[in-house]
Tab-separated table of C-alpha atoms and ligand atoms in Angstrom:
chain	number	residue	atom	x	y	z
A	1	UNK	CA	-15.504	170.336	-62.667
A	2	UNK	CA	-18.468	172.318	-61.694
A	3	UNK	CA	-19.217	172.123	-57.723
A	4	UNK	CA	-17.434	168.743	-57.195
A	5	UNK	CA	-13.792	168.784	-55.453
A	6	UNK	CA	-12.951	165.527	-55.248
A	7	UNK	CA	-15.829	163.267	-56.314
A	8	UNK	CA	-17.045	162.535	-59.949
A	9	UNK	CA	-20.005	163.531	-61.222
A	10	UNK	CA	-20.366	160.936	-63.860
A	11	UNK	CA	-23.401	163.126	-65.138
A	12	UNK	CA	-25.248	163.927	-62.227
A	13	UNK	CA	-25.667	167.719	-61.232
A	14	UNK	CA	-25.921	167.000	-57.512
A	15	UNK	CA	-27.268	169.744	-55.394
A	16	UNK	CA	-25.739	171.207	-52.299
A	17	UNK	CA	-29.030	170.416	-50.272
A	18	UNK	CA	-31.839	168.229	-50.887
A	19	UNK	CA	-34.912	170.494	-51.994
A	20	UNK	CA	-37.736	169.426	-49.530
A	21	UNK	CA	-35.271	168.530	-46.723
A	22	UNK	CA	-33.696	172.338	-47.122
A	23	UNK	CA	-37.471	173.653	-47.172
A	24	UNK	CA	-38.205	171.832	-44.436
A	25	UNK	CA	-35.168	173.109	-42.296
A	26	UNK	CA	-36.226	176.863	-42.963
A	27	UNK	CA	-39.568	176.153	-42.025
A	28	UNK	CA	-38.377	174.526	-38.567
A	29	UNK	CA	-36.125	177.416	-37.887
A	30	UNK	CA	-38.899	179.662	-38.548
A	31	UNK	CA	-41.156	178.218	-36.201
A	32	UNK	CA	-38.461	177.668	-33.420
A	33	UNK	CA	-38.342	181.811	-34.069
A	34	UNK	CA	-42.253	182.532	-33.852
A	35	UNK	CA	-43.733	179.673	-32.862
A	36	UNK	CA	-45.437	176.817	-35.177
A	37	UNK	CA	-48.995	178.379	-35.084
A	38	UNK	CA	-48.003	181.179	-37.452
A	39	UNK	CA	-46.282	178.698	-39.502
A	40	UNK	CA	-47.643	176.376	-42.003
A	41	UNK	CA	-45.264	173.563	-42.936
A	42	UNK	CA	-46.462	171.501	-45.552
A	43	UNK	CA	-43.417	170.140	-47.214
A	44	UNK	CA	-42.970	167.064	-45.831
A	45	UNK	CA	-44.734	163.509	-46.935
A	46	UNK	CA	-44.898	162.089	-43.350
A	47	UNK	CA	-48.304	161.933	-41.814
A	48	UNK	CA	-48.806	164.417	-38.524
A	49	UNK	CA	-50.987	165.342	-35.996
A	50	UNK	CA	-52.968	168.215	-35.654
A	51	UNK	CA	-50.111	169.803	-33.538
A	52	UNK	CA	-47.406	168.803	-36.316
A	53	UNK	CA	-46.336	165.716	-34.042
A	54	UNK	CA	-45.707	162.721	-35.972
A	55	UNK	CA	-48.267	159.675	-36.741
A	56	UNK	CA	-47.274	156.560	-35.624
A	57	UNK	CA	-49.602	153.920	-35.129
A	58	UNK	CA	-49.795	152.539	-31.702
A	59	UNK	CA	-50.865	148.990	-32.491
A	60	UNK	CA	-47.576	148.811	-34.905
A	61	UNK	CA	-45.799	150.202	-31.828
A	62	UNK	CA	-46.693	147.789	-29.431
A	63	UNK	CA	-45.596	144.842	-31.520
A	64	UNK	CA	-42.305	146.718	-32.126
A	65	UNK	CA	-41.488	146.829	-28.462
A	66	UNK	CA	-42.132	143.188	-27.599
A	67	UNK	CA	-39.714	141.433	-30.461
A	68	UNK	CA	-36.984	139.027	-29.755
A	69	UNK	CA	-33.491	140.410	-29.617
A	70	UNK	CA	-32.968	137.532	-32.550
A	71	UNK	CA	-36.141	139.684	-34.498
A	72	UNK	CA	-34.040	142.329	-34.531
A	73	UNK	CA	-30.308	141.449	-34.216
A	74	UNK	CA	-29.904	138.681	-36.937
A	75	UNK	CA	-29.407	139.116	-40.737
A	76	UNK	CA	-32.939	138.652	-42.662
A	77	UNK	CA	-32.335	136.779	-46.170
A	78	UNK	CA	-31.284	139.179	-48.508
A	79	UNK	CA	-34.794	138.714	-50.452
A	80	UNK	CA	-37.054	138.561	-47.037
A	81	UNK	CA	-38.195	136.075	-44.457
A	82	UNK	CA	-40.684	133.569	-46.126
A	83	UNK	CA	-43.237	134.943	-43.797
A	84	UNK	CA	-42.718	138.414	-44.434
A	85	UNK	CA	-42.866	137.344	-48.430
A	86	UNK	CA	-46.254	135.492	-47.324
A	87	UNK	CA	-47.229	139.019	-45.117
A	88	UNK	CA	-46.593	141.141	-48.206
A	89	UNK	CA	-48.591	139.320	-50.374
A	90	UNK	CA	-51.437	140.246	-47.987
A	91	UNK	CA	-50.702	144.059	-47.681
A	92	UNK	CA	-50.407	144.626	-51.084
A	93	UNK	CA	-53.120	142.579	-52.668
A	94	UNK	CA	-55.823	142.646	-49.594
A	95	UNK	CA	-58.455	140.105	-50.337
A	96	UNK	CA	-57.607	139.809	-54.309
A	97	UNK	CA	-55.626	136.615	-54.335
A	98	UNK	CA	-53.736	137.003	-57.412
A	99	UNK	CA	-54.216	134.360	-60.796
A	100	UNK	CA	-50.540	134.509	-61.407
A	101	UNK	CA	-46.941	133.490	-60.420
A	102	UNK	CA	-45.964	136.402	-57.601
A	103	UNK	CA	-42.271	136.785	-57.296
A	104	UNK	CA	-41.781	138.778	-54.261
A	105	UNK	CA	-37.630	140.549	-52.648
A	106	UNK	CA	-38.121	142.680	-49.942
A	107	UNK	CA	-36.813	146.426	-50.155
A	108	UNK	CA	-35.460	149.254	-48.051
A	109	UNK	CA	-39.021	150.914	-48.767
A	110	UNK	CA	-40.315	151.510	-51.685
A	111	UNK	CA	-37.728	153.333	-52.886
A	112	UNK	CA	-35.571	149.822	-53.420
A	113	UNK	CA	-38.355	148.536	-54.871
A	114	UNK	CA	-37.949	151.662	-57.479
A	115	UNK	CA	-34.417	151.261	-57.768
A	116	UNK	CA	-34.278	147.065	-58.239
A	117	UNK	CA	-36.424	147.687	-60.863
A	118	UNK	CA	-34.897	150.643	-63.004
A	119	UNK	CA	-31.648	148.476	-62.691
A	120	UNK	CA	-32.882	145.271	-63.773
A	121	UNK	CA	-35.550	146.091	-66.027
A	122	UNK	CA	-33.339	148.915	-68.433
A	123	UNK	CA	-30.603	149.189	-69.967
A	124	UNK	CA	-27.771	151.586	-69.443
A	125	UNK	CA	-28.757	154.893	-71.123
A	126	UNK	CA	-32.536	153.918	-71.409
A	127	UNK	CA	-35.229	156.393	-70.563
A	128	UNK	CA	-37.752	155.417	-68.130
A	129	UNK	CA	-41.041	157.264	-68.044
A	130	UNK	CA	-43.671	158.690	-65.477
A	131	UNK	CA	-45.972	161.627	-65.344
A	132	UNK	CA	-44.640	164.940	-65.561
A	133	UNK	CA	-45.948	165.754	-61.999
A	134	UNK	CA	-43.966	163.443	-59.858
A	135	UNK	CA	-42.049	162.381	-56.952
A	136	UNK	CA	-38.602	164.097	-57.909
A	137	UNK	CA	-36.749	161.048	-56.561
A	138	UNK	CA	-37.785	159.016	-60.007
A	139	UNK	CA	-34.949	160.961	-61.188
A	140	UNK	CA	-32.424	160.923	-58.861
A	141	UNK	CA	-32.882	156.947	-58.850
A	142	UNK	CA	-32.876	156.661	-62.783
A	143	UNK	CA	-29.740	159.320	-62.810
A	144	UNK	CA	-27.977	157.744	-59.959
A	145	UNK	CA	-27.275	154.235	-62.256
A	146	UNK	CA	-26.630	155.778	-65.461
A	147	UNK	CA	-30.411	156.400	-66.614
A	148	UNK	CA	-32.601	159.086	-67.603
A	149	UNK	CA	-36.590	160.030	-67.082
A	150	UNK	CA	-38.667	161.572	-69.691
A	151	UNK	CA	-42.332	162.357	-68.679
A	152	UNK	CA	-45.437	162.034	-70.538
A	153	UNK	CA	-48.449	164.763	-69.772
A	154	UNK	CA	-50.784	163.479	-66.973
A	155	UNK	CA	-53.837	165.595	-67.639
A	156	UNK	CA	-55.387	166.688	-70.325
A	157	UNK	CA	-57.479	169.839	-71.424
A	158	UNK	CA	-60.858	168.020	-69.457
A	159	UNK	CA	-58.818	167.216	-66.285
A	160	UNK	CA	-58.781	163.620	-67.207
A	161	UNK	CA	-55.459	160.884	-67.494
A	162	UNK	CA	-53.948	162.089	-70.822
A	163	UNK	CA	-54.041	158.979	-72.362
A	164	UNK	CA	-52.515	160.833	-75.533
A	165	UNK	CA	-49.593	162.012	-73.977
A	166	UNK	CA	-49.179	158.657	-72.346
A	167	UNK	CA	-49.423	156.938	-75.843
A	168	UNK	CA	-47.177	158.969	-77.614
A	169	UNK	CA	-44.429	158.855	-75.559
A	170	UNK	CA	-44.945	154.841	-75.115
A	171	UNK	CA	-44.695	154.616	-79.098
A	172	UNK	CA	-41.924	157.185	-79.125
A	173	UNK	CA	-39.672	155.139	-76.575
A	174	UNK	CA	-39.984	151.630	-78.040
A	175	UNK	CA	-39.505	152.646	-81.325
A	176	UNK	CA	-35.439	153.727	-80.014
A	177	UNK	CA	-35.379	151.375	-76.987
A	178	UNK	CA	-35.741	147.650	-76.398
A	179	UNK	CA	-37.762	147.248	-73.365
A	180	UNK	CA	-39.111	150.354	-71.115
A	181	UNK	CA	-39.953	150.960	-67.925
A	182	UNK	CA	-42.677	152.938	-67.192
A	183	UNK	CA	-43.414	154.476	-62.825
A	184	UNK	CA	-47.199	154.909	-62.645
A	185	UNK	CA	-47.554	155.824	-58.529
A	186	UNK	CA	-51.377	155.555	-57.982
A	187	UNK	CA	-53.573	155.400	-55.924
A	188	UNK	CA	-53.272	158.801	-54.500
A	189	UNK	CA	-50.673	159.764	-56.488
A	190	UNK	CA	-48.331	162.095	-54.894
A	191	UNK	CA	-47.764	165.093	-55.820
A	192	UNK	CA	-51.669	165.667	-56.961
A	193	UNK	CA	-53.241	163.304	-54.900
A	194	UNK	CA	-54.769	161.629	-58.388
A	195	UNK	CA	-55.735	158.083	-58.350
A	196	UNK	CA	-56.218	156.290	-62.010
A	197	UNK	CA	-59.532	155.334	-62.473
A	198	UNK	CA	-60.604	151.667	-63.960
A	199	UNK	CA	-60.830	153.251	-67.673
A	200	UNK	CA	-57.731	154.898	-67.374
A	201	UNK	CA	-56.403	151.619	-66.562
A	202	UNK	CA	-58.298	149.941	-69.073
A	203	UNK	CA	-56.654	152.637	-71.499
A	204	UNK	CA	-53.470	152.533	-70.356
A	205	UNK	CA	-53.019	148.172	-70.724
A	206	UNK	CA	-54.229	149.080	-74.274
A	207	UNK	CA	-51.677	150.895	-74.976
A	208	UNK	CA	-48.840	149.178	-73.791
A	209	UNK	CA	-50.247	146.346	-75.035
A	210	UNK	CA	-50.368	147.539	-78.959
A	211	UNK	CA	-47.284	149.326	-78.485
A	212	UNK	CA	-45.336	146.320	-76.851
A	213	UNK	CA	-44.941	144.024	-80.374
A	214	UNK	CA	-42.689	141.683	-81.306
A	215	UNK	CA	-38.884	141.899	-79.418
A	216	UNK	CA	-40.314	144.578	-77.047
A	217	UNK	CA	-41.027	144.245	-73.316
A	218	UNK	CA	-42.644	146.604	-70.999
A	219	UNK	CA	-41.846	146.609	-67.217
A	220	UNK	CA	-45.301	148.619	-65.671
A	221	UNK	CA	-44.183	149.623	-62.096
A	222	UNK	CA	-46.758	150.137	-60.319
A	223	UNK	CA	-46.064	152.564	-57.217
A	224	UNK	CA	-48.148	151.748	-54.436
A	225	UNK	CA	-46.567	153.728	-51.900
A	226	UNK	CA	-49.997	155.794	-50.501
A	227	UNK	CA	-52.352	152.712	-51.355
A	228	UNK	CA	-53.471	152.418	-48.054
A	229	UNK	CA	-54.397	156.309	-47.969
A	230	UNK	CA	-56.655	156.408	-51.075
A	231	UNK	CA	-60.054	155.635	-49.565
A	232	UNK	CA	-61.657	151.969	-49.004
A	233	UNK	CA	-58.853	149.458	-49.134
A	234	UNK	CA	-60.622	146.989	-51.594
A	235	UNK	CA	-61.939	149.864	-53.692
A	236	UNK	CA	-58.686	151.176	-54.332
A	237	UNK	CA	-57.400	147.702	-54.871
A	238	UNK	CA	-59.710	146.986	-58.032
A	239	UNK	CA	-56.997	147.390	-60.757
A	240	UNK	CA	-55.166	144.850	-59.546
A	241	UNK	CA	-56.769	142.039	-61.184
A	242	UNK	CA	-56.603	143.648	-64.319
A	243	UNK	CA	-52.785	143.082	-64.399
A	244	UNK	CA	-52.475	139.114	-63.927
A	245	UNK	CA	-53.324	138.423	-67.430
A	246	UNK	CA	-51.274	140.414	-69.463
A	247	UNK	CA	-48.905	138.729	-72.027
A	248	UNK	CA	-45.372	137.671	-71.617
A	249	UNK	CA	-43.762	140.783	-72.650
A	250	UNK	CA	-45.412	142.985	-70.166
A	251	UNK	CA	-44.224	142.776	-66.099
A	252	UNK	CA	-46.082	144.372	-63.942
A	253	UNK	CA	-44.659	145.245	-60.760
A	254	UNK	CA	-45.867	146.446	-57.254
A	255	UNK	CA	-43.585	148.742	-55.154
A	256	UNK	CA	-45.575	148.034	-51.498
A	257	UNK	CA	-44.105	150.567	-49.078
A	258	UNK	CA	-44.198	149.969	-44.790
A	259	UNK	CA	-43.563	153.803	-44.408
A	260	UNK	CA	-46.972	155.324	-44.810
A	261	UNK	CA	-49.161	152.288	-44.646
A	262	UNK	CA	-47.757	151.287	-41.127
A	263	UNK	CA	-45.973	154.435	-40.291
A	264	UNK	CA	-42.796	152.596	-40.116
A	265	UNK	CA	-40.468	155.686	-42.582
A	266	UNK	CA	-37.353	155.111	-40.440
A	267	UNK	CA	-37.297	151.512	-40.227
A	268	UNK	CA	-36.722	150.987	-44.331
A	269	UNK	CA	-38.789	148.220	-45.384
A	270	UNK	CA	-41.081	147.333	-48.550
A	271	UNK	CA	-41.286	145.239	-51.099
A	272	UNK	CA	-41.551	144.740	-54.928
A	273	UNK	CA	-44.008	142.076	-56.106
A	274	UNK	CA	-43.717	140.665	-59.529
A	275	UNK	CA	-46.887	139.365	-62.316
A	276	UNK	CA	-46.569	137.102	-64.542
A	277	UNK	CA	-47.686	133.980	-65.980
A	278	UNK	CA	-44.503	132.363	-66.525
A	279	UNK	CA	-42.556	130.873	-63.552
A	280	UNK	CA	-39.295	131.347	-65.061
A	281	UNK	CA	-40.038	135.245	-65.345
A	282	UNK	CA	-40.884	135.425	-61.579
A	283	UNK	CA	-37.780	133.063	-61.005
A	284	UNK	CA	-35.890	135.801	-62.457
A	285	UNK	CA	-36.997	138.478	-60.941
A	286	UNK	CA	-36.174	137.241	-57.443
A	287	UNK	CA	-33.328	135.770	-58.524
A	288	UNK	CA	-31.685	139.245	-60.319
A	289	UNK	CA	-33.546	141.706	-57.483
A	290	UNK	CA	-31.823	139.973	-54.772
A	291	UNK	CA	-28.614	140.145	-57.017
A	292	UNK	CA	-28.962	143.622	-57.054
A	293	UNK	CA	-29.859	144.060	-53.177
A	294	UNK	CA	-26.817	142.480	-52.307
A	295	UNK	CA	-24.693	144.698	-54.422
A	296	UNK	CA	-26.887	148.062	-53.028
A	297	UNK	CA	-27.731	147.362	-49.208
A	298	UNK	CA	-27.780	144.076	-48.970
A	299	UNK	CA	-30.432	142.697	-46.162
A	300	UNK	CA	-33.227	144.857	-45.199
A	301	UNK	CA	-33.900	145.521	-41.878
A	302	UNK	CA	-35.405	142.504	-40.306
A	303	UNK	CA	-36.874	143.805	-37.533
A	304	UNK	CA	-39.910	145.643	-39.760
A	305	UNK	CA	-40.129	142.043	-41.239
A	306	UNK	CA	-40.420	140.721	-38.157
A	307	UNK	CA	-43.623	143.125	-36.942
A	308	UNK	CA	-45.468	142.388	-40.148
A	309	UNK	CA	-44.832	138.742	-39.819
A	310	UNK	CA	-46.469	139.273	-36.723
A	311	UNK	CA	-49.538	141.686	-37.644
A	312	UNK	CA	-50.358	139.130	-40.648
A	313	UNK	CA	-50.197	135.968	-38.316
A	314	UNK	CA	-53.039	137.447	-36.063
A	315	UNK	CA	-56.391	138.394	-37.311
A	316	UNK	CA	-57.356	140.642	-34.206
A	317	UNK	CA	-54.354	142.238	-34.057
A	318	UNK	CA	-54.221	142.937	-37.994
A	319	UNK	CA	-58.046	143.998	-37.477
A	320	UNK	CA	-56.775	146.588	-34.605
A	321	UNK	CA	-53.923	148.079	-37.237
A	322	UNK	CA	-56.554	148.465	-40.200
A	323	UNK	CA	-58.547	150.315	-37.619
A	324	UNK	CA	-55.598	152.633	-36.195
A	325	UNK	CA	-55.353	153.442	-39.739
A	326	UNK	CA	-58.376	153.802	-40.774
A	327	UNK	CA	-59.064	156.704	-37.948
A	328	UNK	CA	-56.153	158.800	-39.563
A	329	UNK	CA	-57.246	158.028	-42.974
A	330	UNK	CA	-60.186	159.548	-42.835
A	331	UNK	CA	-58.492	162.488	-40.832
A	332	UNK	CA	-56.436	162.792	-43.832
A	333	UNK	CA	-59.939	162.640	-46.178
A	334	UNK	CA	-61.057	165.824	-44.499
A	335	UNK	CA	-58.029	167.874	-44.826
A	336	UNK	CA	-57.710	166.994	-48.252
A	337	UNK	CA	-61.314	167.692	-48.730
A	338	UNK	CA	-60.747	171.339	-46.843
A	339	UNK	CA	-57.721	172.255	-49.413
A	340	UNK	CA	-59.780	171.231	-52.514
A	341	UNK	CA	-63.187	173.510	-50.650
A	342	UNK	CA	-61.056	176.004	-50.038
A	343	UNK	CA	-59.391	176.060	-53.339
A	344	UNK	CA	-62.768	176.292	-54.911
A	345	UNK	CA	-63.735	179.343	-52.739
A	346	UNK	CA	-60.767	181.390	-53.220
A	347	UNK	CA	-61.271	180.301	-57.522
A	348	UNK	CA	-57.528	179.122	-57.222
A	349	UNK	CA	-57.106	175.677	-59.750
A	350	UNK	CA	-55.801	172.995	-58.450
A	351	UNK	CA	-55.087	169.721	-60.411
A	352	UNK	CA	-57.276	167.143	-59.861
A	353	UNK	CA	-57.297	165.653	-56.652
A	354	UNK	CA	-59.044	162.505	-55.354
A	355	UNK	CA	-57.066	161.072	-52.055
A	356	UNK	CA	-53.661	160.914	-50.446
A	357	UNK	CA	-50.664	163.020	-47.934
A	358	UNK	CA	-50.551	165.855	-51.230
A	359	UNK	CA	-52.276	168.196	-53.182
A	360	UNK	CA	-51.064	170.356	-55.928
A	361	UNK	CA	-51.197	174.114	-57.149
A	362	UNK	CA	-50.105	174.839	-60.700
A	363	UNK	CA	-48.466	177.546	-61.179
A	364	UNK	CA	-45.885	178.977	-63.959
A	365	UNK	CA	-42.843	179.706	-61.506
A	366	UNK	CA	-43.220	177.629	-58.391
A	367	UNK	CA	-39.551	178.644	-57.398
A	368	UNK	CA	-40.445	182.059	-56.876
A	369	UNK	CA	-43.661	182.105	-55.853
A	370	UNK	CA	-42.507	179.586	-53.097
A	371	UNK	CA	-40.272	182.112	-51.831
A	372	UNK	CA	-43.106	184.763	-51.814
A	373	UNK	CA	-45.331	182.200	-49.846
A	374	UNK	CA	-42.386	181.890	-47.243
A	375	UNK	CA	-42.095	185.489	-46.328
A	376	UNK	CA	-45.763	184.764	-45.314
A	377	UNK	CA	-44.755	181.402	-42.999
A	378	UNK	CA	-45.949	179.352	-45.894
A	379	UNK	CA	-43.282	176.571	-46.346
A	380	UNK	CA	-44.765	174.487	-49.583
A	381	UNK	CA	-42.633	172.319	-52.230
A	382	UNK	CA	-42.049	173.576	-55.837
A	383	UNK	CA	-42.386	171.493	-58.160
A	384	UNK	CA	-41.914	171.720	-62.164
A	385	UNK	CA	-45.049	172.512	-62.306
A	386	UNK	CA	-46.594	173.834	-59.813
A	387	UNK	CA	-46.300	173.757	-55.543
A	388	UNK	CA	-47.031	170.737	-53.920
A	389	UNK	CA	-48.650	171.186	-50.589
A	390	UNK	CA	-48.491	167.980	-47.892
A	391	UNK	CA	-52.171	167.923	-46.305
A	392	UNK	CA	-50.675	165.137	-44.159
A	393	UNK	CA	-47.978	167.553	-42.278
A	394	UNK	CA	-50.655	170.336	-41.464
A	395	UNK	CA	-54.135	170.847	-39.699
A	396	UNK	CA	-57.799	170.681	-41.215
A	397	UNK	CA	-57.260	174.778	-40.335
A	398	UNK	CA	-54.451	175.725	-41.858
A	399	UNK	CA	-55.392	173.073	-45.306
A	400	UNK	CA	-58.362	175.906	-45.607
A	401	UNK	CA	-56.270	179.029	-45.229
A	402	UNK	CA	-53.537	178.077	-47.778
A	403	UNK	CA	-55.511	178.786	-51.071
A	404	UNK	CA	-56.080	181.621	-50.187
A	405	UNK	CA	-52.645	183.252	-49.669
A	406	UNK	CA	-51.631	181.698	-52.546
A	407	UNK	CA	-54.406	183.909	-54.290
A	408	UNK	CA	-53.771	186.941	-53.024
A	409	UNK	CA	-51.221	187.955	-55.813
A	410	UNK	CA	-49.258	184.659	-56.178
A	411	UNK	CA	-50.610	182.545	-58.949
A	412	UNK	CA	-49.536	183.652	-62.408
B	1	PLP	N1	-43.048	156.655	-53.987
B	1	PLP	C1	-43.535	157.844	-53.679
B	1	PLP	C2	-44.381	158.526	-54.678
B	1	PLP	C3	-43.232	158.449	-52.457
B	1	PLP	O1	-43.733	159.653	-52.185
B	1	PLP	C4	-42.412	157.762	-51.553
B	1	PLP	C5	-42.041	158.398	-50.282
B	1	PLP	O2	-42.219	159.519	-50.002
B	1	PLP	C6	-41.947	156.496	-51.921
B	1	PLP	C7	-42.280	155.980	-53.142
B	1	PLP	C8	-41.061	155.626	-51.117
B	1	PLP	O3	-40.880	155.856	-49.834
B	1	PLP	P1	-40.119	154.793	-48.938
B	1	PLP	O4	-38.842	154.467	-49.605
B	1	PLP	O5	-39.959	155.448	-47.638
B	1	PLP	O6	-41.016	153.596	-48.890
């Protein structure tokens, strides 16, 4: 029965708390106690001020406050308003126009986008596989509909994409499973801030290309949710092109987030964008993700639709958003930047970092030594691995004192 009354548990070990959400509550009550300058709260993945005031963009704002009660108030298609398909497109491609069929259902973030695809892409009992450092949700959502993850190692020995580890799993899981899907969340991956370079790319379409033979497919989701974070926006966009061309058997699939990119967390909207070459694949794909949406939340909020509609449809005010952003992307650059300096100075490893709202500390037991770093007002996530540490919730400052503390007498 374990710690369930009345509910089943149909496998799931469900905690009484969510882990970063509980973090996060001790931190607040600590500062409400001491005050939030001698309190560094960096578990959260939501972008903040200097002060630990949240981000939100002011030219997504303004947009926001002048819509139509019929922007807001009306259904949306359950798969998205043609013009926020069209909008989409545009935020998650940039100027790459893509050489292949698109099939495009809007999500309640990417997080739907994660879900549509575990459901529709696997089979009940299948294993889907990501990186061993990851966002924990992966496995809540795979759990949730009667799934499981399995992780592959994402760095090897040189601090490079373990293309082994990646390999051998791959092989492993098609030789007992029909189709897989495999979560790779770059650029800026979160939690190590690790964006896949164009050989590890290269590498990795290899792969699932000689593993993927005959009567196997291979659904590549591709989770974009910090793309907007990692540096130039065309720059980070360059492995998209390799993924039109890939054969039959092998969908890719972008999971475009509005949370980070337009600071819009609460108001629950993405997308997930199909490749292919075949129409009748993309067909599919909108046709069974809107299936699934209607049987999970149904519409998506059409009032984010409705902004983005509007952003995309205007050049100068699309121009003013990119710029907004682009202020508070680099802000994000230099904390990141301080962490991995400071790191450095204190000799405290880090795993490899590049861009993004997170860095990450290995460290053998990230439970405990979390609990050490509270008693010193340092709220951080532990992880598997290691302790994440959000650069986006906390100061340029206080991203340089962290390594340090976690130093003095933490790391083991
Ligand atoms: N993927 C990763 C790696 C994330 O960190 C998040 C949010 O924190 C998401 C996806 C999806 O977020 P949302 O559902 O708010 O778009």
């Amino acid at each position: 029965m374990g710690n369930y009354l009345f509910a089943e548990p149909n496998g799931r070990i469900i905690p009484l708390e969510d882990k970063t959400f509980g973090i996060n509550r001790l931190a607040k009550e600590l500062e409400a106690k001491i005050g939030k300058k001698d309190v560094i709260n960096a578990t959260l993945g939501t972008l903040a001020d200097d002060d630990g005031k949240l981000v939100v963009l002011s030219s997504v704002v303004e947009v926001l406050k002048n819509l139509a009660p019929a922007d807001y108030a009306d259904y949306a298609p359950i798969g998205g308003t043609p013009e926020f398909k069209k909008a989409m497109v545009s935020a998650a491609f940039g100027k790459y126009a893509p050489g292949c069929f698109t099939g495009v259902v809007a999500t309640p973030g990417g997080t739907g986008a994660i879900r549509n695809t575990v459901s529709n892409y696997t089979k009940y009992g299948d294993k889907i596989l990501t990186s061993d450092w990851h966002w924990l949700p992966y496995g809540t959502i795979a759990r949730e509909i009667g799934r499981d993850l399995t992780t592959f190692e994402l760095f090897d020995e040189d601090r490079k994409f373990n293309i082994t580890s990646f390999s051998k799993k791959v092989e492993e899981l098609l030789a007992s499973q029909g189709s897989l899907v495999i979560i790779l969340n770059t650029p800026a991956h979160n939690p190590t801030g690790y964006s896949l370079t164009a050989g590890d790319w290269d590498k990795v379409i290899e792969c699932v290309k000689s593993a993927c033979g005959s009567g196997k497919k291979v659904t590549l989701l591709v989770d974009a949710a910090y793309i907007d974070f990692a540096g130039d926006s065309e720059e980070c966009r360059q492995f998209l092109p390799k993924l039109e061309k890939l054969p039959e058997n092998i969908l890719p699939i972008i999971a475009f987030s509005l949370s980070k990119t337009f600071t819009l967390y609460g108001m629950r909207s993405g997308a997930m964008i199909c490749m292919t070459q075949n129409k009748d694949i993309a067909d599919e794909f909108v046709r069974v993700c809107e299936y699934s949406s209607r049987g999970s939340w149904s519409n998506c909020p059409r009032a984010a639709m409705a902004v983005l509609s509007k952003i995309y449809e205007d050049k100068d005010l699309l121009h003013k958003v990119d710029e907004e952003r682009r202020e508070y992307r680099n802000m994000l650059l230099r904390r990141g930047k301080a962490f991995e300096e400071a790191a450095k100075e204190a000799k405290l490893e880090i795993v490899p970092f590049d861009s993004g709202f997170f860095a990450s500390v290995p460290c053998v037991n990230p439970d405990e030594v979390g609990k050490e770093l509270q008693k010193d007002g340092i709220f951080l996530l532990p992880l598997a691995k290691g302790l994440r540490v959000s650069v986006a919730a906390i100061s340029e400052e206080k991203c340089r004192k962290i390594p340090a503390k976690i130093k003095a007498g933490y790391t083991g």
